[in-house]
Every structure is written in structure tokens, then in C-alpha cells.
């Protein structure tokens, strides 16, 4: 019985994400990046993220094993929307592969952020965290395609109203940093008048 209920819950989540992804994509023009204006909602704890984003100067830093790398990722594009509640955010990353999405839901009773994400074919992430009064988000996330027992600590820290810094640092099962990380600074894409 529990197995059937769990499968039903997974199916509901998959249907929900399919709908949410279609909703976020439906307003794209044939060019792919022209969107309707997004209305921000000050009641939403993720309000600052609502909008369109790209990497500042195309810069990205990472270490997936070996040496630190500083690379360029041109044409990165993320669109963030509130769904149909004041406590939600869906980010759709559609500029360059691997395409993906991130869903955040804020629990106002527990003051927690729930995180679900999927990129490419195997990178599924699940985690929890917090959001502070400034809108900075801190998460602990485990990924299906990383070693069992490992997790990543994410920080999304605001530099200004139109710029935030993302950093992801991996830890092993003994809570020691592995040296694997990635991150970059994201800037809001200004709409032309």
C-alpha cells in the first residue's frame, strides 16, 4: 500500500513539474528569449529572483575533480516565476545545455525552503534550506548523480537588486569539503523600452 501511495506521489510531482515547465515556457516567442513582463510579488520570500537572468560577463568557476577552472558560458538564460502561490518559485534554465529547472517552495510555518531540481538526464537534486530577510537563500542538497552520502551547500547571496552570487560546495559523508565546487554571479536581464 505504501509503495502504491509513494508511486502516486511521484507521478503527481512529475505531472506538476511538467505543467509548471510548460507554463513558464508558454510565453516565449519564436526567438526563445523574449518574454512578457514579469510582475514581482513582495509577499513572496523569493521575490527578488523573479525575472530573467544571465551570467555576468559569461564567467563561471568550477572544480569537478582536479584543478579549479574559470570558463566562459555564453548565452546562459534563466527565467524565474512565481507559480500560483506566494511561497513558490520555478526557475527554468533554457539558454545552453544542460537544460533544467529548479523548484522552491517556502513553508511559512517551519520557515524552511524545500528544493527539487533536475538537469540533463541524471542530475536530480533534493534538499532543504532557509531564506533570510534580504532574500539570500541557503540550501543543503543531495544529488542522484553524485557519490552516496555526499551533499552540497548552496548559497544565493544578493550583491544588489539586480545581481546575486551563487556558490555550490560539495561535502563528503563526514562533512568535509571535497574541493568540488561551482558558481558564478548572475545579473538581471533588463527589458528594453
Coordinates of C-alpha atoms in Angstrom, one line a residue:
X1 CA 0.0 0.0 0.0
X2 CA 2.8 2.4 0.9
X3 CA 4.6 1.6 -2.3
X4 CA 1.5 2.5 -4.3
X5 CA 1.0 5.8 -2.4
X6 CA 4.6 6.7 -3.0
X7 CA 4.4 6.0 -6.7
X8 CA 1.2 8.1 -6.9
X9 CA 3.0 10.9 -5.1
X10 CA 6.0 10.7 -7.6
X11 CA 3.5 10.7 -10.5
X12 CA 1.8 13.8 -9.1
X13 CA 5.2 15.6 -8.7
X14 CA 6.1 14.7 -12.3
X15 CA 2.8 15.9 -13.7
X16 CA 3.2 19.1 -11.6
X17 CA 6.7 19.8 -12.9
X18 CA 5.6 19.1 -16.5
X19 CA 2.7 21.6 -16.1
X20 CA 4.9 24.2 -14.4
X21 CA 7.6 23.9 -17.1
X22 CA 5.0 24.3 -19.8
X23 CA 3.5 27.3 -18.0
X24 CA 6.9 29.0 -17.7
X25 CA 7.7 28.3 -21.4
X26 CA 4.4 29.2 -22.9
X27 CA 5.1 33.0 -23.1
X28 CA 8.4 32.6 -25.1
X29 CA 8.4 34.0 -28.5
X30 CA 9.7 32.1 -31.5
X31 CA 13.1 33.7 -30.8
X32 CA 13.3 31.9 -27.5
X33 CA 14.2 34.7 -25.1
X34 CA 11.6 37.4 -25.5
X35 CA 9.3 37.1 -22.5
X36 CA 6.3 39.0 -21.2
X37 CA 7.0 41.4 -18.3
X38 CA 7.2 39.6 -15.0
X39 CA 5.3 41.0 -12.0
X40 CA 7.2 40.8 -8.8
X41 CA 5.3 40.0 -5.6
X42 CA 6.7 41.5 -2.3
X43 CA 4.8 38.8 -0.3
X44 CA 6.9 36.1 -1.9
X45 CA 10.1 35.3 0.0
X46 CA 11.8 34.6 -3.4
X47 CA 10.5 37.9 -4.8
X48 CA 14.0 39.2 -5.8
X49 CA 14.6 36.2 -8.0
X50 CA 11.5 36.8 -10.2
X51 CA 12.7 37.8 -13.7
X52 CA 15.3 36.8 -16.3
X53 CA 18.9 36.2 -15.6
X54 CA 22.2 35.6 -17.3
X55 CA 25.8 35.0 -16.2
X56 CA 27.8 38.2 -15.5
X57 CA 30.4 38.5 -18.3
X58 CA 29.7 34.8 -19.1
X59 CA 32.0 33.9 -16.2
X60 CA 31.7 30.5 -14.4
X61 CA 34.1 28.8 -11.9
X62 CA 34.2 25.1 -11.1
X63 CA 36.1 22.1 -9.9
X64 CA 34.7 18.7 -10.7
X65 CA 37.9 16.9 -9.8
X66 CA 41.5 18.1 -10.5
X67 CA 42.1 21.8 -10.9
X68 CA 40.0 24.9 -10.5
X69 CA 38.6 26.1 -13.8
X70 CA 37.4 29.5 -14.8
X71 CA 35.4 29.2 -18.0
X72 CA 33.0 31.2 -20.2
X73 CA 29.4 30.1 -20.7
X74 CA 27.9 32.4 -23.2
X75 CA 24.1 32.6 -23.7
X76 CA 23.2 31.3 -20.2
X77 CA 19.5 32.1 -19.7
X78 CA 17.3 31.5 -16.7
X79 CA 13.7 32.7 -16.2
X80 CA 12.2 32.7 -12.7
X81 CA 8.5 32.9 -12.0
X82 CA 6.2 32.6 -9.0
X83 CA 3.6 29.9 -9.6
X84 CA 0.1 30.2 -8.2
X85 CA 1.1 30.7 -4.5
X86 CA 3.0 33.5 -2.7
X87 CA 5.5 30.8 -1.5
X88 CA 6.8 29.4 -4.7
X89 CA 9.5 29.9 -7.4
X90 CA 10.1 28.0 -10.6
X91 CA 13.4 28.6 -12.4
X92 CA 13.7 27.3 -15.9
X93 CA 17.3 27.2 -17.3
X94 CA 17.0 27.1 -21.1
X95 CA 19.9 29.0 -22.6
X96 CA 22.5 26.3 -23.1
X97 CA 22.6 22.6 -22.2
X98 CA 22.3 21.0 -19.8
X99 CA 18.7 22.4 -19.6
X100 CA 17.0 22.1 -16.3
X101 CA 14.6 23.5 -13.7
X102 CA 14.6 24.3 -10.0
X103 CA 11.5 24.5 -7.8
X104 CA 11.5 26.2 -4.4
X105 CA 8.6 26.1 -2.0
X106 CA 8.6 28.1 1.3
X107 CA 7.0 26.6 4.3
X108 CA 5.9 29.7 6.4
X109 CA 5.2 27.5 9.5
X110 CA 8.6 25.8 9.7
X111 CA 10.4 28.8 8.0
X112 CA 12.0 26.3 5.6
X113 CA 12.7 26.2 1.9
X114 CA 12.1 22.9 0.1
X115 CA 14.2 22.3 -3.1
X116 CA 13.7 20.0 -6.1
X117 CA 15.7 20.2 -9.3
X118 CA 16.5 18.3 -12.4
X119 CA 19.2 19.0 -15.0
X120 CA 20.0 16.9 -18.1
X121 CA 19.2 13.2 -17.8
X122 CA 20.6 12.2 -14.3
X123 CA 21.2 15.3 -12.2
X124 CA 18.2 15.3 -9.8
X125 CA 18.5 17.2 -6.6
X126 CA 16.5 17.2 -3.3
X127 CA 17.1 19.4 -0.3
X128 CA 16.1 21.9 2.3
X129 CA 17.3 25.3 3.5
X130 CA 16.4 28.8 4.5
X131 CA 15.7 32.3 3.1
X132 CA 16.6 35.4 5.1
X133 CA 15.0 38.9 5.2
X134 CA 17.4 40.0 2.5
X135 CA 16.3 37.2 0.2
X136 CA 19.5 35.3 0.4
X137 CA 18.9 31.5 0.1
X138 CA 21.0 28.8 1.8
X139 CA 20.4 25.1 0.9
X140 CA 21.7 21.6 1.6
X141 CA 21.1 19.4 -1.4
X142 CA 21.9 15.8 -2.3
X143 CA 22.2 14.8 -6.0
X144 CA 21.3 11.4 -7.6
X145 CA 24.5 11.6 -9.8
X146 CA 27.0 12.2 -7.0
X147 CA 28.6 9.8 -4.6
X148 CA 26.3 8.4 -1.9
X149 CA 26.5 10.4 1.4
X150 CA 27.8 13.5 -0.3
X151 CA 25.8 16.7 -0.3
X152 CA 26.3 20.3 -1.4
X153 CA 25.8 23.6 0.4
X154 CA 24.4 26.3 -1.8
X155 CA 24.4 30.0 -1.2
X156 CA 22.5 32.5 -3.3
X157 CA 23.7 35.9 -1.9
X158 CA 22.4 39.2 -3.2
X159 CA 25.1 41.7 -4.3
X160 CA 22.5 44.3 -5.4
X161 CA 18.8 44.3 -6.5
X162 CA 19.9 43.1 -10.0
X163 CA 22.8 40.8 -9.1
X164 CA 23.3 37.7 -7.0
X165 CA 26.2 35.3 -6.4
X166 CA 25.7 31.5 -6.5
X167 CA 28.1 29.1 -4.9
X168 CA 27.8 25.3 -4.5
X169 CA 30.4 23.4 -2.4
X170 CA 30.4 19.6 -2.1
X171 CA 30.9 17.8 1.2
X172 CA 31.6 14.1 1.9
X173 CA 29.7 11.8 4.3
X174 CA 32.0 13.0 7.1
X175 CA 31.1 16.7 6.5
X176 CA 34.5 17.5 5.0
X177 CA 34.7 19.7 1.9
X178 CA 35.8 17.6 -1.1
X179 CA 37.2 20.5 -3.1
X180 CA 34.4 20.2 -5.7
X181 CA 32.5 23.4 -6.3
X182 CA 30.9 25.6 -8.9
X183 CA 29.4 29.1 -9.1
X184 CA 29.1 32.4 -10.7
X185 CA 27.4 35.8 -10.5
X186 CA 24.1 36.3 -12.2
X187 CA 22.7 39.6 -13.4
X188 CA 19.2 40.6 -14.3
X189 CA 18.4 41.0 -18.0
X190 CA 16.9 44.4 -18.4
X191 CA 13.9 44.7 -20.7
X192 CA 14.2 47.3 -23.5
X193 CA 11.6 50.1 -23.5

